[in-house]
């Protein structure tokens, strides 16, 4: 019961923080609001019984990505833009709401169909042991493939930032 | 889930991956001229093609049902590796001219090949996403490889942002399907769907399928998800444009065909209806806008959009023959488009100009053989016998007619007639217009070799298509069993 109440509070806060991240005129406010949203997402994982994912969410998204965003914003000195809210075109807002409505209808129509897959156990599902076991066993190939993607990220960065010898 | 590691199931991928590391090592210790890295890459891709030919007929599912090595994945391996081989051949001189110390060109090309190979051999939606990302993330920097050109960076940026949105759609679709079925394994999904009849009425499932189709449509540039294509294709270095049109398209279509055959049998009616419209709009828009282009790279970009529409005609029919004809179309288009862009690579100057229609004027006087081959490629793209493009269109349209989609086939034929106009304009410029004084450089050996391989493919598939079509049929059969 308590966790249900917490879930709804978190959900509402999540929508507010992400919405502000999109409409905030000042990019620093936008990034900080996104940071708050990351924390709330991690709290969502805690409520779902996945402490490992919650920790990873904070370490990677808040610890690495958000700090990088802030660094880049400060490097470009985008701070001088307006402090109000961004004005979007009516067509953008319309298409956004269209997608939202379609998804909401889909979810409400399908309420009875959504069910736990067969052989699914809740106990220990999101634990670090379980994730580690699955990642290193059944998901070994995707795991290694992801490491190749990181390697390509390095190649891509080299492509654009490599210094040339000036003749 | 059964746990097993059978390394022969990813043998071609291992060869390409090892080549990547060998090339990277040689790149680090070689001088500013990087053609030796290209030669090593050529050998690696050659070894990859040989291994795929050697493994033909095997059927291995391994790594906890993450990848399968069957004739379907092997045929698409060969297709993308041929595109990679010709691209590397063509780029040997080009890379050294454009960018000193540009060995990462070959490394990115290899890693994108690796991504494509996992994309077409995946039997799990997670591996499909990772393969797609590995492929795309390697292509974005390649589009911006000539970073002194404004247009190149612009194309790379647009491709990056729209590609990220496409991946978001794909992931969201996969998440929706996972929320309904609780699995990402293609075979398990197929098994659940075949027993549960009510699934077509499940809107979450429908939304998931639609999102996955949208994500793929971005990658293969179907109208209305094509907006990035002209800019990315025009901005990219000419060999990479050919590679994108051939290999990226072939690999993405490979994944679509696989998902449609294995998973979406029970969704056939709505999916075929969606594909019908996508195909018709794509063929029409691509060909009409291509007529108005003055730049040959941009023209061929719109033409590649139109060709994606023709491949979808094969998918709409939904039969084994239709799917095989789509695979055949991909192979024939690979040969034709990489060959055409090899010739454009020769004409492209260091500052990125040289691909306007006027740059082709009078080419026949100075390079009679090259012009003749270019004319053959253009006829193949338009679908004139005895070239590969004709047979490919013949198979695709006859598959559509056999399945009762006569209107779509007639529409496709009409749009090919429109396309004849702009392909023949290039031929006209080469043979009947006066040259405006061209600095005459000899054709580099790599480009000549690449052009001749492509020409061989176009003629072979045009005159003796039945062998290759049999291979395509086998490959589709290996998915259906």
Coordinates of C-alpha atoms in Angstrom, one line a residue, chain B:
Chain B
X1 CA 16.9 -20.9 -21.9
X2 CA 19.6 -23.3 -23.0
X3 CA 23.2 -22.1 -22.5
X4 CA 25.8 -23.0 -25.1
X5 CA 28.8 -21.5 -26.8
X6 CA 29.4 -22.7 -30.3
X7 CA 31.9 -20.4 -31.8
X8 CA 31.4 -21.7 -35.4
X9 CA 28.0 -20.0 -35.2
X10 CA 29.8 -16.6 -35.4
X11 CA 32.9 -17.7 -37.4
X12 CA 32.5 -15.0 -40.1
X13 CA 31.9 -12.3 -37.5
X14 CA 35.1 -13.5 -35.6
X15 CA 37.1 -13.2 -38.8
X16 CA 35.9 -9.6 -39.4
X17 CA 36.5 -8.8 -35.7
X18 CA 40.0 -10.2 -35.7
X19 CA 40.7 -8.2 -38.9
X20 CA 39.5 -5.1 -37.2
X21 CA 42.1 -5.6 -34.4
X22 CA 44.9 -6.5 -36.9
X23 CA 44.1 -3.4 -39.0
X24 CA 44.0 -1.2 -35.9
X25 CA 47.5 -2.4 -34.9
X26 CA 48.9 -1.8 -38.3
X27 CA 47.2 1.6 -38.5
X28 CA 48.9 2.6 -35.3
X29 CA 52.4 1.7 -36.5
X30 CA 52.3 2.7 -40.2
X31 CA 53.2 6.0 -41.9
X32 CA 50.7 8.7 -42.9
X33 CA 49.7 6.8 -46.1
X34 CA 47.2 4.2 -45.1
X35 CA 46.8 1.9 -48.1
X36 CA 48.5 -1.0 -46.3
X37 CA 45.7 -1.0 -43.7
X38 CA 43.2 -1.1 -46.6
X39 CA 45.0 -4.1 -48.1
X40 CA 44.8 -6.0 -44.8
X41 CA 41.1 -5.1 -44.6
X42 CA 40.6 -6.5 -48.1
X43 CA 42.3 -9.8 -47.1
X44 CA 40.1 -9.9 -44.0
X45 CA 36.9 -9.3 -45.9
X46 CA 38.0 -11.8 -48.5
X47 CA 38.5 -14.4 -45.8
X48 CA 35.1 -13.6 -44.4
X49 CA 33.4 -14.1 -47.7
X50 CA 35.3 -17.4 -48.2
X51 CA 34.2 -18.6 -44.7
X52 CA 30.6 -17.7 -45.5
X53 CA 30.8 -19.7 -48.7
X54 CA 32.5 -22.6 -46.9
X55 CA 29.8 -22.6 -44.2
X56 CA 26.9 -22.7 -46.7
X57 CA 24.3 -25.3 -45.8
X58 CA 25.0 -25.2 -42.1
X59 CA 22.3 -24.4 -39.6
X60 CA 23.5 -23.5 -36.1
X61 CA 21.7 -21.6 -33.4
X62 CA 24.0 -20.8 -30.5
X63 CA 24.9 -18.4 -27.7
X64 CA 21.6 -19.1 -25.8
X65 CA 19.6 -18.6 -29.0
X66 CA 21.0 -15.2 -29.6
X67 CA 22.4 -15.8 -33.1
X68 CA 21.8 -18.3 -35.8
X69 CA 24.0 -19.2 -38.7
X70 CA 21.7 -20.3 -41.5
X71 CA 21.7 -19.8 -45.3
X72 CA 19.7 -16.6 -44.9
X73 CA 22.3 -14.9 -42.7
X74 CA 25.1 -16.4 -44.9
X75 CA 23.7 -14.9 -48.1
X76 CA 23.3 -11.5 -46.5
X77 CA 26.8 -11.8 -45.0
X78 CA 28.1 -12.3 -48.5
X79 CA 26.0 -9.4 -49.8
X80 CA 27.3 -6.9 -47.3
X81 CA 30.9 -8.2 -47.4
X82 CA 30.9 -7.8 -51.2
X83 CA 29.7 -4.2 -50.7
X84 CA 32.5 -3.7 -48.2
X85 CA 35.1 -5.3 -50.4
X86 CA 34.3 -3.1 -53.4
X87 CA 34.1 0.0 -51.1
X88 CA 37.6 -0.7 -49.7
X89 CA 39.0 -1.3 -53.2
X90 CA 37.6 2.0 -54.3
X91 CA 38.8 3.9 -51.3
X92 CA 42.4 2.8 -51.3
X93 CA 43.6 6.0 -53.1
X94 CA 40.6 8.1 -52.0
X95 CA 41.3 7.9 -48.3
X96 CA 45.0 8.9 -48.7
X97 CA 44.0 11.9 -50.9
X98 CA 41.3 13.1 -48.5
X99 CA 42.7 12.7 -45.1
X100 CA 46.3 12.2 -44.1
X101 CA 46.6 9.5 -41.4
X102 CA 43.0 8.4 -42.1
X103 CA 43.3 4.7 -41.2
X104 CA 40.2 4.8 -39.0
X105 CA 38.2 4.8 -42.2
X106 CA 38.9 1.1 -42.7
X107 CA 38.4 0.4 -39.0
X108 CA 34.9 2.0 -39.0
X109 CA 34.0 0.2 -42.2
X110 CA 35.0 -3.2 -40.6
X111 CA 33.0 -2.5 -37.4
X112 CA 30.0 -1.5 -39.4
X113 CA 30.3 -4.7 -41.3
X114 CA 30.5 -6.5 -37.9
X115 CA 27.3 -4.8 -36.8
X116 CA 25.5 -5.7 -40.0
X117 CA 26.5 -9.3 -39.7
X118 CA 25.1 -9.5 -36.2
X119 CA 22.0 -7.6 -37.3
X120 CA 21.1 -10.2 -40.0
X121 CA 22.1 -13.3 -38.0
X122 CA 20.3 -12.2 -34.7
X123 CA 17.5 -14.3 -33.4
X124 CA 16.9 -12.0 -30.4
X125 CA 15.5 -8.5 -30.5
X126 CA 18.3 -7.3 -28.2
X127 CA 21.0 -8.5 -30.6
X128 CA 19.1 -6.8 -33.4
X129 CA 19.2 -3.5 -31.6
X130 CA 22.9 -3.9 -30.7
X131 CA 23.8 -4.9 -34.2
X132 CA 21.9 -2.0 -35.7
X133 CA 23.6 0.4 -33.3
X134 CA 27.1 -0.9 -34.0
X135 CA 26.4 -0.5 -37.7
X136 CA 24.9 3.0 -37.4
X137 CA 27.4 4.4 -35.0
X138 CA 30.2 3.3 -37.4
X139 CA 28.5 4.9 -40.3
X140 CA 27.8 8.4 -38.7
X141 CA 31.6 9.2 -38.5
X142 CA 32.2 7.8 -41.9
X143 CA 29.6 10.2 -43.4
X144 CA 31.5 13.1 -41.7
X145 CA 34.9 11.6 -42.6
X146 CA 35.7 14.5 -45.0
X147 CA 35.4 16.9 -42.1
X148 CA 36.6 19.9 -44.1
X149 CA 33.4 19.9 -46.1
X150 CA 30.5 21.7 -44.5
X151 CA 28.0 19.5 -46.3
X152 CA 29.7 16.4 -45.0
X153 CA 29.4 17.4 -41.3
X154 CA 25.8 18.6 -41.9
X155 CA 24.9 15.2 -43.4
X156 CA 26.6 13.3 -40.5
X157 CA 24.7 15.4 -37.9
X158 CA 21.3 15.0 -39.5
X159 CA 21.9 11.2 -39.8
X160 CA 23.0 11.0 -36.2
X161 CA 20.0 12.7 -34.8
X162 CA 17.4 11.0 -36.9
X163 CA 19.2 7.7 -36.5
X164 CA 19.0 8.1 -32.7
X165 CA 15.3 8.8 -33.0
X166 CA 14.9 5.7 -35.2
X167 CA 16.6 3.6 -32.6
X168 CA 14.4 5.1 -29.9
X169 CA 11.3 4.0 -31.8
X170 CA 12.7 0.5 -32.3
X171 CA 13.6 0.1 -28.6
X172 CA 10.2 1.4 -27.6
X173 CA 8.5 -1.1 -29.9
X174 CA 10.6 -3.9 -28.4
X175 CA 9.8 -2.8 -24.9
X176 CA 6.1 -2.9 -25.7
X177 CA 6.4 -6.4 -27.2
X178 CA 8.4 -7.5 -24.1
X179 CA 5.7 -6.1 -21.8
X180 CA 3.1 -8.3 -23.5
X181 CA 5.0 -11.5 -24.2
X182 CA 7.8 -11.4 -21.6
X183 CA 10.5 -12.4 -24.1
X184 CA 12.7 -10.9 -26.8
X185 CA 13.6 -14.2 -28.4
X186 CA 12.2 -14.3 -31.9
X187 CA 11.4 -18.1 -31.9
X188 CA 9.7 -17.9 -28.5
X189 CA 7.7 -14.9 -29.7
X190 CA 6.7 -16.8 -32.8
X191 CA 5.6 -19.8 -30.7
X192 CA 3.5 -17.7 -28.4
X193 CA 1.9 -15.8 -31.2
X194 CA 1.1 -18.9 -33.2
X195 CA -0.9 -20.4 -30.2
X196 CA -2.6 -17.1 -29.1
X197 CA -5.2 -16.1 -31.6
X198 CA -6.4 -12.9 -29.9
X199 CA -3.0 -11.1 -30.3
X200 CA -4.0 -9.1 -33.4
X201 CA -6.6 -7.4 -31.2
X202 CA -4.0 -6.5 -28.6
X203 CA -3.2 -2.8 -29.1
X204 CA 0.0 -2.8 -27.1
X205 CA 1.3 -5.6 -29.3
X206 CA 0.1 -3.7 -32.4
X207 CA 1.8 -0.5 -31.2
X208 CA 5.0 -2.5 -30.6
X209 CA 4.9 -4.0 -34.1
X210 CA 4.2 -0.5 -35.6
X211 CA 7.1 1.1 -33.7
X212 CA 9.5 -1.6 -34.8
X213 CA 8.4 -1.1 -38.4
X214 CA 8.9 2.7 -38.1
X215 CA 12.4 2.2 -36.6
X216 CA 13.4 0.0 -39.5
X217 CA 11.7 2.3 -42.1
X218 CA 14.0 5.1 -40.9
X219 CA 17.1 2.9 -41.5
X220 CA 16.1 1.8 -45.0
X221 CA 14.7 5.3 -45.8
X222 CA 11.1 4.6 -46.7
X223 CA 8.9 7.6 -47.3
X224 CA 7.9 9.4 -45.0
X225 CA 10.9 8.5 -42.9
X226 CA 13.4 9.4 -45.6
X227 CA 14.2 13.1 -44.7
X228 CA 17.8 12.4 -43.7
X229 CA 18.7 10.4 -46.8
X230 CA 19.5 13.1 -49.5
X231 CA 21.7 15.2 -47.2
X232 CA 23.6 12.3 -45.7
X233 CA 24.1 10.6 -49.1
X234 CA 25.2 13.9 -50.7
X235 CA 27.5 14.9 -47.9
X236 CA 29.2 11.5 -47.4
X237 CA 32.4 10.7 -49.3
X238 CA 31.4 9.0 -52.5
X239 CA 32.6 5.4 -51.6
X240 CA 30.7 5.6 -48.3
X241 CA 27.5 6.7 -50.1
X242 CA 27.7 3.6 -52.2
X243 CA 28.4 1.5 -49.1
X244 CA 25.4 3.0 -47.3
X245 CA 23.1 2.5 -50.2
X246 CA 24.2 -1.1 -50.7
X247 CA 25.2 -2.6 -47.3
X248 CA 23.2 -0.6 -44.7
X249 CA 20.1 -1.1 -46.8
X250 CA 20.7 -4.8 -47.3
X251 CA 21.4 -5.5 -43.6
X252 CA 18.4 -3.5 -42.4
X253 CA 16.2 -5.2 -44.9
X254 CA 17.7 -8.5 -43.8
X255 CA 16.5 -7.9 -40.3
X256 CA 13.1 -6.7 -41.5
X257 CA 12.6 -9.9 -43.6
X258 CA 13.7 -12.1 -40.7
X259 CA 11.3 -10.4 -38.3
X260 CA 8.5 -10.5 -40.8
X261 CA 9.0 -14.2 -41.6
X262 CA 9.6 -15.6 -38.1
X263 CA 7.5 -13.3 -35.9
X264 CA 4.9 -11.5 -37.9
X265 CA 3.1 -14.4 -39.6
X266 CA 0.1 -13.9 -37.4
X267 CA 0.2 -10.2 -38.1
X268 CA 0.4 -10.7 -41.8
X269 CA -2.7 -8.8 -42.8
X270 CA -2.1 -5.4 -41.0
X271 CA 1.7 -5.6 -41.7
X272 CA 1.2 -6.2 -45.4
X273 CA -1.3 -3.4 -45.6
X274 CA 1.1 -1.0 -43.9
X275 CA 4.0 -2.1 -46.2
X276 CA 1.7 -1.7 -49.3
X277 CA 1.2 2.0 -48.6
X278 CA 4.9 2.5 -47.6
X279 CA 6.0 0.9 -50.8
X280 CA 3.7 2.8 -53.1
X281 CA 4.4 6.2 -51.5
X282 CA 8.2 5.4 -51.5
X283 CA 8.4 4.4 -55.1
X284 CA 6.4 7.4 -56.2
X285 CA 8.1 10.1 -54.1
X286 CA 11.6 8.8 -54.6
X287 CA 11.4 8.7 -58.4
X288 CA 9.5 12.0 -58.8
X289 CA 11.9 14.0 -56.7
X290 CA 14.9 12.3 -58.3
X291 CA 13.8 13.7 -61.7
X292 CA 14.4 17.3 -60.4
X293 CA 17.9 16.8 -59.1
X294 CA 21.0 18.3 -60.7
X295 CA 23.6 16.6 -58.5
X296 CA 24.2 13.0 -59.3
X297 CA 24.8 11.9 -55.7
X298 CA 21.6 13.5 -54.6
X299 CA 19.8 12.0 -57.6
X300 CA 21.0 8.5 -56.7
X301 CA 20.0 9.2 -53.1
X302 CA 16.4 9.7 -54.2
X303 CA 16.8 6.7 -56.5
X304 CA 17.9 4.6 -53.6
X305 CA 14.8 5.6 -51.7
X306 CA 12.7 4.5 -54.7
X307 CA 14.6 1.2 -54.8
X308 CA 13.8 0.5 -51.1
X309 CA 10.2 0.8 -52.2
X310 CA 10.7 -1.9 -54.9
X311 CA 12.3 -4.2 -52.3
X312 CA 9.2 -3.7 -50.1
X313 CA 7.0 -4.8 -53.0
X314 CA 8.6 -8.2 -52.6
X315 CA 7.9 -8.1 -48.8
X316 CA 4.2 -7.2 -49.4
X317 CA 3.5 -10.4 -51.3
X318 CA 4.5 -12.3 -48.2
X319 CA 5.2 -15.6 -50.0
X320 CA 8.6 -17.4 -49.9
X321 CA 9.0 -16.4 -53.6
X322 CA 8.4 -12.7 -52.7
X323 CA 10.9 -12.8 -49.9
X324 CA 13.5 -14.5 -52.1
X325 CA 13.0 -11.9 -54.8
X326 CA 13.5 -9.2 -52.2
X327 CA 16.8 -10.8 -51.2
X328 CA 17.8 -11.1 -54.9
X329 CA 16.9 -7.5 -55.4
X330 CA 19.2 -6.5 -52.5
X331 CA 22.1 -8.5 -54.0
X332 CA 21.6 -7.0 -57.5
X333 CA 21.3 -3.5 -56.1
X334 CA 24.5 -3.9 -54.1
X335 CA 26.5 -4.7 -57.2
X336 CA 24.9 -1.9 -59.2
X337 CA 25.1 0.9 -56.7
X338 CA 28.6 0.2 -55.4
X339 CA 29.8 0.2 -59.0
X340 CA 28.1 3.5 -59.9
X341 CA 29.6 5.1 -56.8
X342 CA 33.0 3.8 -57.7
X343 CA 32.9 5.8 -60.9
X344 CA 31.5 8.8 -59.0
X345 CA 34.5 8.4 -56.6
X346 CA 36.8 8.8 -59.5
X347 CA 35.1 12.0 -60.7
X348 CA 34.8 13.5 -57.2
X349 CA 37.4 16.2 -56.5
X350 CA 39.1 16.8 -53.2
X351 CA 36.8 19.7 -52.2
X352 CA 33.8 17.5 -52.7
X353 CA 32.6 18.9 -56.0
X354 CA 32.6 17.0 -59.3
X355 CA 29.4 15.0 -58.9
X356 CA 27.1 17.5 -60.7
X357 CA 25.3 16.4 -63.8
X358 CA 27.5 18.7 -65.9
X359 CA 30.6 17.0 -64.6
X360 CA 29.5 13.9 -66.6
X361 CA 29.4 15.9 -69.9
X362 CA 31.6 14.4 -72.6
X363 CA 33.0 11.7 -70.3
X364 CA 32.6 9.2 -73.2
X365 CA 35.3 10.9 -75.3
X366 CA 38.0 10.7 -72.6
X367 CA 37.0 7.4 -70.9
X368 CA 35.0 5.3 -73.4
X369 CA 35.2 2.1 -71.3
X370 CA 34.3 3.8 -68.0
X371 CA 31.4 5.6 -69.6
X372 CA 30.1 2.4 -71.2
X373 CA 30.2 0.6 -67.8
X374 CA 28.4 3.6 -66.1
X375 CA 25.8 3.4 -68.8
X376 CA 25.3 -0.3 -68.0
X377 CA 24.9 0.5 -64.3
X378 CA 22.4 3.2 -65.1
X379 CA 20.4 0.8 -67.3
X380 CA 20.5 -1.8 -64.5
X381 CA 19.2 0.8 -62.0
X382 CA 16.4 1.6 -64.4
X383 CA 15.7 -2.1 -65.0
X384 CA 16.6 -2.7 -68.7
X385 CA 17.6 -6.2 -69.8
X386 CA 20.1 -7.9 -69.8
X387 CA 21.2 -6.4 -66.5
X388 CA 20.7 -7.5 -62.9
X389 CA 18.3 -4.7 -62.2
X390 CA 15.8 -6.0 -64.8
X391 CA 15.8 -9.5 -63.4
X392 CA 15.4 -8.2 -59.9
X393 CA 12.4 -6.0 -60.8
X394 CA 10.9 -8.9 -62.8
X395 CA 11.1 -11.3 -59.8
X396 CA 9.7 -8.7 -57.4
X397 CA 6.8 -7.7 -59.6
X398 CA 5.9 -11.2 -60.6
X399 CA 5.8 -12.1 -56.9
X400 CA 3.4 -9.3 -56.3
X401 CA 1.2 -10.3 -59.2
X402 CA 1.1 -13.9 -58.1
X403 CA -0.1 -12.9 -54.6
X404 CA -2.8 -10.7 -56.1
X405 CA -1.2 -7.3 -55.7
X406 CA -1.6 -6.4 -59.3
X407 CA -2.2 -2.7 -58.7
X408 CA 1.0 -2.3 -56.8
X409 CA 3.0 -4.1 -59.5
X410 CA 1.5 -1.9 -62.2
X411 CA 2.3 1.2 -60.1
X412 CA 5.8 0.0 -59.6
X413 CA 6.3 -0.5 -63.4
X414 CA 4.9 3.0 -64.1
X415 CA 7.3 4.6 -61.6
X416 CA 10.3 2.7 -63.1
X417 CA 9.3 4.3 -66.4
X418 CA 9.6 7.7 -64.7
X419 CA 13.0 6.7 -63.3
X420 CA 14.3 5.8 -66.8
X421 CA 14.2 9.6 -67.5
X422 CA 16.8 10.6 -65.0
X423 CA 19.0 7.6 -65.4
X424 CA 19.2 8.2 -69.1
X425 CA 20.0 11.8 -68.5
X426 CA 23.4 10.7 -67.1
X427 CA 24.0 8.5 -70.2
X428 CA 22.9 11.4 -72.5
X429 CA 25.3 13.8 -70.7
X430 CA 28.2 11.3 -71.1
X431 CA 27.7 10.6 -74.8
X432 CA 26.0 13.7 -76.4
X433 CA 27.2 16.7 -74.4
X434 CA 30.4 18.6 -74.9
X435 CA 33.0 18.4 -72.1
X436 CA 33.9 21.6 -70.3
X437 CA 37.6 20.8 -70.0
X438 CA 38.4 18.2 -67.4
X439 CA 41.8 17.6 -65.8
X440 CA 42.6 14.1 -67.0
X441 CA 43.9 11.8 -64.3
X442 CA 44.4 8.1 -64.9
X443 CA 41.8 5.8 -63.3
X444 CA 43.3 4.3 -60.1
X445 CA 43.8 0.5 -60.1
X446 CA 41.6 0.1 -57.1
X447 CA 38.6 1.9 -58.6
X448 CA 39.1 -0.1 -61.9
X449 CA 39.1 -3.4 -60.0
X450 CA 36.0 -2.4 -58.0
X451 CA 34.2 -1.3 -61.1
X452 CA 34.9 -4.6 -62.9
X453 CA 33.8 -6.7 -59.9
X454 CA 30.5 -4.8 -59.8
X455 CA 30.1 -5.1 -63.6
X456 CA 30.7 -8.8 -63.4
X457 CA 28.0 -9.0 -60.8
X458 CA 25.5 -7.0 -62.8
X459 CA 26.0 -9.0 -65.9
X460 CA 26.1 -12.4 -64.1
X461 CA 22.9 -11.7 -62.2
X462 CA 21.3 -10.3 -65.4
X463 CA 22.1 -13.2 -67.7
X464 CA 22.2 -16.2 -65.4
X465 CA 19.9 -15.2 -62.5
X466 CA 18.4 -18.6 -61.8
X467 CA 21.4 -19.9 -59.8
X468 CA 21.5 -16.9 -57.5
X469 CA 17.7 -17.0 -57.2
X470 CA 18.0 -20.6 -56.1
X471 CA 20.4 -19.5 -53.4
X472 CA 17.9 -16.8 -52.3
X473 CA 15.1 -19.4 -52.2
X474 CA 17.2 -21.7 -50.1
X475 CA 18.0 -18.9 -47.8
X476 CA 14.4 -18.0 -47.2
X477 CA 13.5 -21.8 -46.8
X478 CA 16.1 -21.9 -44.0
X479 CA 14.1 -19.4 -42.0
X480 CA 10.7 -21.0 -42.6
X481 CA 11.3 -24.6 -41.5

